[in-house]
XYZ file of C-alpha atoms in Angstrom:
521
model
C -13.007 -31.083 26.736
C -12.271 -31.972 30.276
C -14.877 -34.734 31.629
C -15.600 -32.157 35.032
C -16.579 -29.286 32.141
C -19.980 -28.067 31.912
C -19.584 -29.203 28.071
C -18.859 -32.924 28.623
C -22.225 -32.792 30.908
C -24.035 -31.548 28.251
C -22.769 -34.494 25.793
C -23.248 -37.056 28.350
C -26.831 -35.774 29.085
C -28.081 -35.642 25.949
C -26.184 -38.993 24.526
C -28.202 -41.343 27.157
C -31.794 -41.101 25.772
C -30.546 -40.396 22.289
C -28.760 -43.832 22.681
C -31.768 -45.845 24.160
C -34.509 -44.193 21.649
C -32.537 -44.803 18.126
C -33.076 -48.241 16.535
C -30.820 -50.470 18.468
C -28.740 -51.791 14.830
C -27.872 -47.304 15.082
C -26.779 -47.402 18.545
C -23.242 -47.255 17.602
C -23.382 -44.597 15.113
C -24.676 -42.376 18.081
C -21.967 -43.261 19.987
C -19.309 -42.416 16.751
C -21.023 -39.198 16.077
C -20.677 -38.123 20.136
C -16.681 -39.358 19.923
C -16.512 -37.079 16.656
C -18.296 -34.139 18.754
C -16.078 -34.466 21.748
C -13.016 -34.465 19.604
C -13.891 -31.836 17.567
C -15.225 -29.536 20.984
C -11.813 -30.316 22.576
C -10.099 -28.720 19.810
C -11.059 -29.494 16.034
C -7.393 -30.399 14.966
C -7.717 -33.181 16.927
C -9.530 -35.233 14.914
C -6.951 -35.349 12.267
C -4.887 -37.499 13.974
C -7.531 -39.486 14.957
C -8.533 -40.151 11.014
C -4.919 -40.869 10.779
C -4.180 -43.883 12.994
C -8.007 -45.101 11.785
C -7.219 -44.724 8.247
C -3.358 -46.078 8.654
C -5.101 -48.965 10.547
C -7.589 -49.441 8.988
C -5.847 -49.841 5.583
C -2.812 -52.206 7.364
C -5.146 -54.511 9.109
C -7.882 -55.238 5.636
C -4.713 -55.350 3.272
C -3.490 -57.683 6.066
C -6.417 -59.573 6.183
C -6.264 -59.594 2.278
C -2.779 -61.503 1.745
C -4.001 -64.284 4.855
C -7.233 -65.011 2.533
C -5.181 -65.071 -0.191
C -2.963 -67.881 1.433
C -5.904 -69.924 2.170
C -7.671 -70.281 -0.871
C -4.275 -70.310 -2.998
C -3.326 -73.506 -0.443
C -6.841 -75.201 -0.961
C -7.057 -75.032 -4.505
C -3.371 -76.293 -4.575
C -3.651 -78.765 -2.380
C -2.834 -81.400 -4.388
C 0.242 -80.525 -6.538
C 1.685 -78.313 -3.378
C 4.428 -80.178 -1.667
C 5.146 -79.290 2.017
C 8.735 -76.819 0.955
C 6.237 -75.338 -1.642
C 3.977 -75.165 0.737
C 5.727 -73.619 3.823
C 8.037 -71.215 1.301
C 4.305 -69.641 0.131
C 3.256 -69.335 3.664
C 6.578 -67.488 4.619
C 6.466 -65.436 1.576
C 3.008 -63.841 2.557
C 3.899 -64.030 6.113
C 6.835 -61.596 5.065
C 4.825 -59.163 3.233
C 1.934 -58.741 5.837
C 4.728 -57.876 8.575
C 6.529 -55.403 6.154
C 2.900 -53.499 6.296
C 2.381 -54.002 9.935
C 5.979 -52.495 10.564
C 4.986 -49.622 8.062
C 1.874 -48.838 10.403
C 3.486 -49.475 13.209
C 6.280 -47.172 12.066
C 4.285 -44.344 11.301
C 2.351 -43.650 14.409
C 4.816 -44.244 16.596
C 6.724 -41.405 14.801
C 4.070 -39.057 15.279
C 3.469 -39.845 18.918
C 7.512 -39.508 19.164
C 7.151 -36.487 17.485
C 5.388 -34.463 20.132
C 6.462 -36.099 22.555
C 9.916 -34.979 21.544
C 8.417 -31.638 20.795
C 7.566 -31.226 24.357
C 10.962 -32.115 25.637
C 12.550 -29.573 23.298
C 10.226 -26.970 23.981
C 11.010 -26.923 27.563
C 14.946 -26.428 26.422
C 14.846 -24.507 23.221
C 13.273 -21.058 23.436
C 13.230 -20.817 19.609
C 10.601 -23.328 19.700
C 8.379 -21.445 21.398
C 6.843 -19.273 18.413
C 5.862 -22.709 17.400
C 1.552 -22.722 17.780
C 1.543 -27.046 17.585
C -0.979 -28.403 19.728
C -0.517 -31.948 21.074
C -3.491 -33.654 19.761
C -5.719 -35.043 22.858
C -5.228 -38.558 24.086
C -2.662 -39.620 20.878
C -0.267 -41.802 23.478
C -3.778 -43.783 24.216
C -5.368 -44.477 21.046
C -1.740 -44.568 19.559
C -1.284 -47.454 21.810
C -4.831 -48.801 21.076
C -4.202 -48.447 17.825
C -1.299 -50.481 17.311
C -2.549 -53.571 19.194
C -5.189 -54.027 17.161
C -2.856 -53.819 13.903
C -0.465 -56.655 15.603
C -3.475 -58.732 16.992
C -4.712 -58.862 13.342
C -1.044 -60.017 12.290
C -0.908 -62.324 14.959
C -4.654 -63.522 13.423
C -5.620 -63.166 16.708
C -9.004 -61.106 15.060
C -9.946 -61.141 11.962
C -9.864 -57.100 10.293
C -12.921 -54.914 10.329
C -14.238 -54.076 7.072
C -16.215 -51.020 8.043
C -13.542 -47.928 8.432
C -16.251 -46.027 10.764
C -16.393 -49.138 13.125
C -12.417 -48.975 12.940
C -13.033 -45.201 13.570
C -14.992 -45.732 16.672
C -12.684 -48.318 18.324
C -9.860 -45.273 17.772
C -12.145 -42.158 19.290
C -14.652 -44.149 21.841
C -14.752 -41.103 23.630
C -14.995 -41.511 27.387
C -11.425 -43.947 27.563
C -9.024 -42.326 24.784
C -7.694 -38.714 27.193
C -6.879 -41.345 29.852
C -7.585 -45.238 28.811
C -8.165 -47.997 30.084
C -6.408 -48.906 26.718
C -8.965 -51.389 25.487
C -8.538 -54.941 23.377
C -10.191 -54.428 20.260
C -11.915 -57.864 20.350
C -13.375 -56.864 24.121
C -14.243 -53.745 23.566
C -15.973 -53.811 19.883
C -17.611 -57.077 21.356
C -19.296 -53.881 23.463
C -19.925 -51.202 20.730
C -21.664 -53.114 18.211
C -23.939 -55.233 20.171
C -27.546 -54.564 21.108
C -27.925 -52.788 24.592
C -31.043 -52.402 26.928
C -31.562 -49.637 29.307
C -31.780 -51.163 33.114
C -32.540 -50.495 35.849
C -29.533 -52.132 37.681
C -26.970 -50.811 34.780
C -28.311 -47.156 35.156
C -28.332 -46.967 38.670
C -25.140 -48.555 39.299
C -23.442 -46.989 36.922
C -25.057 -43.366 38.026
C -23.683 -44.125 41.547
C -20.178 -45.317 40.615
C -20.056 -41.756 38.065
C -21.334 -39.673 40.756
C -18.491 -41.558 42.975
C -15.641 -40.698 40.392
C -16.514 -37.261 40.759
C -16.998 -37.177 44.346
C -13.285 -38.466 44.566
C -11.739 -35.981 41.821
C -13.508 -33.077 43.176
C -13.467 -33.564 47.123
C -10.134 -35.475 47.303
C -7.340 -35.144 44.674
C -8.363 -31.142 43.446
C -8.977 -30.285 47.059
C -5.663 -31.505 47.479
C -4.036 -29.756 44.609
C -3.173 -26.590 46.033
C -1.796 -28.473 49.097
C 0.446 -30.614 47.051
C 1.784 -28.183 44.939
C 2.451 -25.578 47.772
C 5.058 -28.854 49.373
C 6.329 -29.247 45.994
C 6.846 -25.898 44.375
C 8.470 -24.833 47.961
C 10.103 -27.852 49.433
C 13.158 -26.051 49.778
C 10.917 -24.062 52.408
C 9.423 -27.039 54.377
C 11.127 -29.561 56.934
C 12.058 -32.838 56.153
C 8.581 -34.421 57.954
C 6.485 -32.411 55.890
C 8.269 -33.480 52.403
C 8.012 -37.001 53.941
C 4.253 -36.547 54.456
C 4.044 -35.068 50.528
C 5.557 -38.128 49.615
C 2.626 -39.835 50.451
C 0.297 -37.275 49.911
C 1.020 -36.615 45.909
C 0.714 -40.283 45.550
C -2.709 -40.510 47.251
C -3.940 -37.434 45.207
C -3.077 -39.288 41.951
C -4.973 -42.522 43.170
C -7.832 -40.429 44.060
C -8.110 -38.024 40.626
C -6.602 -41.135 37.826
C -9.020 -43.804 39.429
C -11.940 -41.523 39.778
C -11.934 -40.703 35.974
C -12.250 -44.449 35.735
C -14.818 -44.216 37.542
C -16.605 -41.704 36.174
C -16.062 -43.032 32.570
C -16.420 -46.828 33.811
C -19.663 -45.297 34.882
C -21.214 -43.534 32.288
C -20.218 -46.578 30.002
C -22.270 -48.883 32.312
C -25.342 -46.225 32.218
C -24.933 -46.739 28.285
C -24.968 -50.971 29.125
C -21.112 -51.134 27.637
C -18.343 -52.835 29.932
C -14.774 -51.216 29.791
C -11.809 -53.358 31.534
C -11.283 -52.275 35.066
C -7.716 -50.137 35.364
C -7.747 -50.402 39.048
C -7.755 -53.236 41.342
C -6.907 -52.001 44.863
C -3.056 -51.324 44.341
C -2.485 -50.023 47.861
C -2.600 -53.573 49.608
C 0.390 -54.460 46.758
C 3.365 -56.580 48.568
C 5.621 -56.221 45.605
C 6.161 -53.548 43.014
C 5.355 -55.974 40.224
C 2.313 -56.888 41.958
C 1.208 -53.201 42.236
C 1.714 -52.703 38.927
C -0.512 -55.550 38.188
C -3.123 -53.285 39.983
C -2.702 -49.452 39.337
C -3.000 -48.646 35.371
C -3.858 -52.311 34.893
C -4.757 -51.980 31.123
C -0.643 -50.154 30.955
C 1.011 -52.632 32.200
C -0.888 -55.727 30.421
C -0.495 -54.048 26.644
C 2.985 -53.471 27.417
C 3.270 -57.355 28.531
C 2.035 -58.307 25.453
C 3.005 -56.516 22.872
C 6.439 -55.945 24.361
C 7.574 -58.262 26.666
C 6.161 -61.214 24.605
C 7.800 -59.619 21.182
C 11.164 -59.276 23.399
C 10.793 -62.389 25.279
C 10.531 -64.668 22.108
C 13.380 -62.634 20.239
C 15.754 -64.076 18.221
C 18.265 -62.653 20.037
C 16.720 -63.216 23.450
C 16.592 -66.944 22.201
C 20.339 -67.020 21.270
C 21.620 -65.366 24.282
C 19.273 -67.936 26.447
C 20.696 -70.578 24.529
C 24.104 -69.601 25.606
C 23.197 -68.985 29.154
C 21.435 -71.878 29.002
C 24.513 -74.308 28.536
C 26.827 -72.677 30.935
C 24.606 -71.845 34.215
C 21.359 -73.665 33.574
C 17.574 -72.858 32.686
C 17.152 -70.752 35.735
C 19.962 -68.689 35.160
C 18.505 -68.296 31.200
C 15.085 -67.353 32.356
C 16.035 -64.989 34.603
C 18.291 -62.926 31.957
C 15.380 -63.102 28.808
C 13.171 -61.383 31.706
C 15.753 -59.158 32.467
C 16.227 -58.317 28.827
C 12.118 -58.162 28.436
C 11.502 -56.015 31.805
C 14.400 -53.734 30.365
C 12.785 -53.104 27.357
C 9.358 -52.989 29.049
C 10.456 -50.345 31.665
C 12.363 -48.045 29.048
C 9.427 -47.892 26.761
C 6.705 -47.120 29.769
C 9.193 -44.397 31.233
C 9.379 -43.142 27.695
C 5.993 -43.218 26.923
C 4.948 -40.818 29.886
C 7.690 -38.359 28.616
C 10.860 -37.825 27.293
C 11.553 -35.562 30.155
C 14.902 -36.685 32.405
C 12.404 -37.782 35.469
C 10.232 -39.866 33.808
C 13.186 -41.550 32.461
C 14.458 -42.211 35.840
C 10.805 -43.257 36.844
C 10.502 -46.123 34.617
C 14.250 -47.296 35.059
C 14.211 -47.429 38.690
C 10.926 -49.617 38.297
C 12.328 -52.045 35.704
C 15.735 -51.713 37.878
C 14.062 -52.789 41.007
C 12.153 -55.702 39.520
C 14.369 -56.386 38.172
C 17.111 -57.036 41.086
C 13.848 -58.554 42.574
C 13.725 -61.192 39.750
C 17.530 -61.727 40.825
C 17.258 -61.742 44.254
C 14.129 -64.573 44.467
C 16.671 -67.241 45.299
C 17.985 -65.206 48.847
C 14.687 -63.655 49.867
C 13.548 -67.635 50.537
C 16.422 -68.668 51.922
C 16.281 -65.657 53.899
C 12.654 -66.112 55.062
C 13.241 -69.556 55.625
C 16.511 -69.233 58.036
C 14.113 -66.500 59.802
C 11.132 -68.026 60.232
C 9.017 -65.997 58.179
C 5.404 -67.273 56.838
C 4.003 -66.127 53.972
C 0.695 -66.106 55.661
C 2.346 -64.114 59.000
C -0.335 -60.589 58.736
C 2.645 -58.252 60.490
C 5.038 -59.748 57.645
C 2.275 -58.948 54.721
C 1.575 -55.504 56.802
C 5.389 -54.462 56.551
C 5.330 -55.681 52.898
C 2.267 -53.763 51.792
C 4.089 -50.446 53.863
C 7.216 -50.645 52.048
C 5.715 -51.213 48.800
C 3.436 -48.052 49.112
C 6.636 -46.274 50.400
C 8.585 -46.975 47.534
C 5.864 -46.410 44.797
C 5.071 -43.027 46.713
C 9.080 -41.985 46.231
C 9.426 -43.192 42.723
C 6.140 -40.749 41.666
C 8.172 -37.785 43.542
C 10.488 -37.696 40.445
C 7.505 -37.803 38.077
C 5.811 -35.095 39.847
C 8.391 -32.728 40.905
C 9.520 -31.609 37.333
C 13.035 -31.759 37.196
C 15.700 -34.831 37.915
C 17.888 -31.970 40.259
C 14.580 -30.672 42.316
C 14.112 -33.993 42.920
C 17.827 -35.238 44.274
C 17.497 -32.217 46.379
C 13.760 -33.087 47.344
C 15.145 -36.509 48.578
C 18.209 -34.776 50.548
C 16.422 -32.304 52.221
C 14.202 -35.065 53.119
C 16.405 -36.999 54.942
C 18.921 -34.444 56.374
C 16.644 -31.650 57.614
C 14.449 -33.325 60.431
C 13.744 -30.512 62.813
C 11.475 -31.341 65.901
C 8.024 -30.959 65.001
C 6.370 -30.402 61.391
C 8.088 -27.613 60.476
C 4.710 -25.919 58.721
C 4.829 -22.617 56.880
C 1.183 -20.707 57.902
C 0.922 -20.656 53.997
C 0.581 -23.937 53.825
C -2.945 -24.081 56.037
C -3.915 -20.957 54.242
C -3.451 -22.029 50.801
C -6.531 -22.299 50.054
C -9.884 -21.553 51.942
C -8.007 -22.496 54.954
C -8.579 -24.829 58.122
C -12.092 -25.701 56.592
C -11.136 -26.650 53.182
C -8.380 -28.871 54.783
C -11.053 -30.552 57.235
C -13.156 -31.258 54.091
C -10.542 -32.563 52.442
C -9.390 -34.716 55.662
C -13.042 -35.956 55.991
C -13.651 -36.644 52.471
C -10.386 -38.700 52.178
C -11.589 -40.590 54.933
C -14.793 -41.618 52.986
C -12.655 -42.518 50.196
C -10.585 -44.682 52.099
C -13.843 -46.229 54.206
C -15.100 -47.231 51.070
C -12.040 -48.610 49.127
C -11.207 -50.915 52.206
C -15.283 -51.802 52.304
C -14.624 -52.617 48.796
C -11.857 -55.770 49.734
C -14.417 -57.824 51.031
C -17.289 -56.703 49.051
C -19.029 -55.048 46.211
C -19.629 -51.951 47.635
C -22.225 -50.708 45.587
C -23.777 -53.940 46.146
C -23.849 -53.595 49.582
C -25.384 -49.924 49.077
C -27.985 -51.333 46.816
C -29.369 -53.301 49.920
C -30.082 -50.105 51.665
C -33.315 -48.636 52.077
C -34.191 -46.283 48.698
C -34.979 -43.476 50.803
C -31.595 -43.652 52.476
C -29.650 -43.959 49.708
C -31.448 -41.125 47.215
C -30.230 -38.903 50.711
C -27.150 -40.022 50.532
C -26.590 -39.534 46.800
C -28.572 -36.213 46.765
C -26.157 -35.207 49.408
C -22.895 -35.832 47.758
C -24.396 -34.266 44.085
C -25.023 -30.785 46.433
C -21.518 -31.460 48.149
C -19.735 -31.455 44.571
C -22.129 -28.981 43.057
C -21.493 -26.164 46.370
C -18.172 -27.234 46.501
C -16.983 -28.422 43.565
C -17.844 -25.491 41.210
C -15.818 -23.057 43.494
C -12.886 -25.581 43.410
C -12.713 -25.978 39.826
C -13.007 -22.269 38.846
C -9.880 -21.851 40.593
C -8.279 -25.125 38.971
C -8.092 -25.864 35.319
C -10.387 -29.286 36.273
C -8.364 -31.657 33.877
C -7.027 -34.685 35.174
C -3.129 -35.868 36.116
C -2.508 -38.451 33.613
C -4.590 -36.684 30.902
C -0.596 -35.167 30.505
C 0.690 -38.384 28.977
């Protein structure tokens, strides 16, 4: 069930005043029973794997939870004839039995997400597989992910287990984030669920406007776009090497404009319902780094993988022996720099493979860990550099070249994730750079691809909006801002861009399937 279907209108419609009427200690049960729907709606084998990774968790964490109680009361009633070996040998003896069941759960989801994953990766090679009627189940590499932070942040006793497997059930299924995230902290976001919520003014309106926006930007912009982008990448061996340049860009602005309006639109609806989901977006366009952009695009990503990963790699044994080592021959710095180099490795192999087990995506995530890697490196000579140079950090044409290469980069390294094979996109790159006739070099199929000149003006103007508003946004709430209008002004504007997506937007996604980019991971 895609969230533009007529379907997921229907559940959000009716799931508002349902919400607000039912006894406010029942508001989360509404909210389990429309997950259940929407799973079951977007294809009923879906929820079996959801039961799974509740039940597996669910079981792991309270058994968990169990042995640590145990510990505690065995340690207080033995206080006094415990001595501190007894003591510590007890504590690593339960310690060592609640991993081994954390590894187990662990273990066992990530095998099924590996499964399909590698499923899909054979499937594209092996024609026998094709008889093969397996379904991927909907959003698994999102609540798998979800799913095993909360089983690790209940070993680390960072939360205490939830004894209520339909509670445990909701934080897996909470409908509107698990097809694309934000990949939620079960402490934050259960904090949400299971408290009392009020209908307001302020929440409903602001989060009306903000859904309304999500859609305005994954209508107008990145499906208006589609046809363009795929035209330049299905046929780049037909296009010069300005125009591939240009859909370098292009591909990575439709992504921004289709993966952050479904945050929007589900960031919306939640705040309509009075819950608060963490932001996956932060203005990643006026990045100067590549680590700092990915502290801003797919912000919820990058900070479970940071985390769980980096801070499981990080504190090693084996990172510790090796830093040791490193340590005693070339210093701290030189130590430091190779555990992050070991935990960005790890990091950066695990995010490539967790997008797909398809050669480009591969690629993808080592040319990011490779390049922050070398950054990590090169710290040392970049000062030195600005420094002989003159260079202030402050200096705006500096920060302006910084912020251009940055988007540059990230806008090539997405060509290999979009393009669909490693080979198409070598050649992509080489015809890119070798065949630069004078002018565009524009096929007339490419301003006819879809409606034609008017479709692309829309587009044009509607990106423009987007862009208005996402630069307003830097120094500003926006919808702040808005709020200050005059009411008549702003039910005109609104009522104008509902009959914008509703004229335009049906016709658009009729001829598109009307899912979303990263709904594919």
């Amino acid at each position: 069930m895609s969230l533009t279907s007529m379907y997921f209108l229907i559940l959000a419609v009716l799931l508002i005043p349902i919400f607000y009427l039912v006894p406010k200690k029942g508001q989360w049960i509404v909210l389990l029973i429309s997950s259940v729907t929407f799973y079951v709606f977007s294809g009923w084998t879906n929820i079996f794997y959801v039961l799974f990774a509740t039940l597996s968790s669910f079981l792991a964490t309270t058994s968990m939870q169990k042995l640590t109680d145990k510990q505690k009361k065995y340690i207080k009633e033995n206080k006094a004839t415990l001595s501190k070996d007894d003591k510590k040998l007890y504590k690593q003896k339960i310690k060592s039995k609640r991993k081994a069941i954390m590894l187990v759960c662990i273990i066992l989801n990530v095998c099924i997400l590996l499964f399909f994953k590698l499923y899909l990766r054979l499937k594209n090679s092996i024609n026998a597989l094709d008889s093969w009627d397996i379904i991927v189940p909907l959003g698994l590499s999102y609540f798998t992910l979800q799913t095993i932070g909360y089983v690790v942040d209940v070993y680390w006793n960072n939360v205490e287990a939830e004894k209520n497997p339909l509670k445990v059930l909701l934080f897996v299924s909470f409908f509107p984030q698990m097809t694309q995230g934000p990949i939620s902290d079960f402490k934050q976001l259960t904090g949400e669920l299971f408290k009392e919520h009020n209908l307001t003014y302020e929440n409903f309106s602001r989060g009306f406007q903000r859904l309304l926006w999500g859609y305005f930007k994954k209508i107008m912009v990145a499906t208006l776009m589609s046809p363009y982008v795929s035209e330049i990448f299905e046929n780049y061996r037909d296009y010069s090497g300005i125009m591939l340049f240009v859909g370098m860009f292009v591909v990575m602005i439709q992504l921004y404009a289709d993966f952050s309006g479904y945050m929007d639109i589900v960031c919306g609806l939640c705040e309509m319902l009075d819950i608060k989901l963490s932001e996956n977006f932060n203005h990643p366009f006026i990045s100067k780094s590549l680590s700092e952009f990915w502290r801003r695009w797919h912000i919820t990503l990058g900070a479970w993988f940071k985390k769980y990963v980096f801070f499981t790699v990080g504190t090693s044994k084996f990172a510790g022996s090796i830093s040791k080592k490193i340590k005693e021959k070339h210093g701290s710095d030189a130590a430091e720099k190779v555990v992050s180099t070991i935990a960005l490795s790890a990091i950066w192999i695990s995010i490539g493979a967790w997008h797909s087990l398809f050669a480009p995506f591969v690629l993808w995530g080592l040319l990011n860990g490779i390049i922050m890697i070398f950054s990590v490196w090169m710290e040392p000579v970049y000062a030195k550099t600005k420094l002989k140079l003159n260079i202030k950090e402050e200096s705006k044409i500096f920060n302006l070249f910084r912020i251009a290469r940055t988007f540059a980069l990230v806008s090539a390294l997405e060509v290999f994730s979009d393009i669909g094979s490693l080979k198409d996109g070598l050649n992509y790159f080489v015809k890119m750079i070798t065949n630069i006739p004078m002018g565009l070099g524009l096929k007339s199929s490419f301003l006819f691809t879809t409606g034609g000149t008017k479709d692309l003006l829309i587009m044009a103007a509607c990106f423009a909006l987007m862009a208005f508003v996402d630069v307003c946004s830097l120094k500003c709430q926006f919808r702040d801002k808005f709020n200050k209008v005059h009411f008549l002004i702003r039910i005109i504007i609104l009522l104008f861009i509902f009959a914008l997506l509703a004229i335009v937007g049906i016709h658009t996604l009729v001829e598109s399937d009307g899912g979303f980019m990263y709904a594919q991971f």
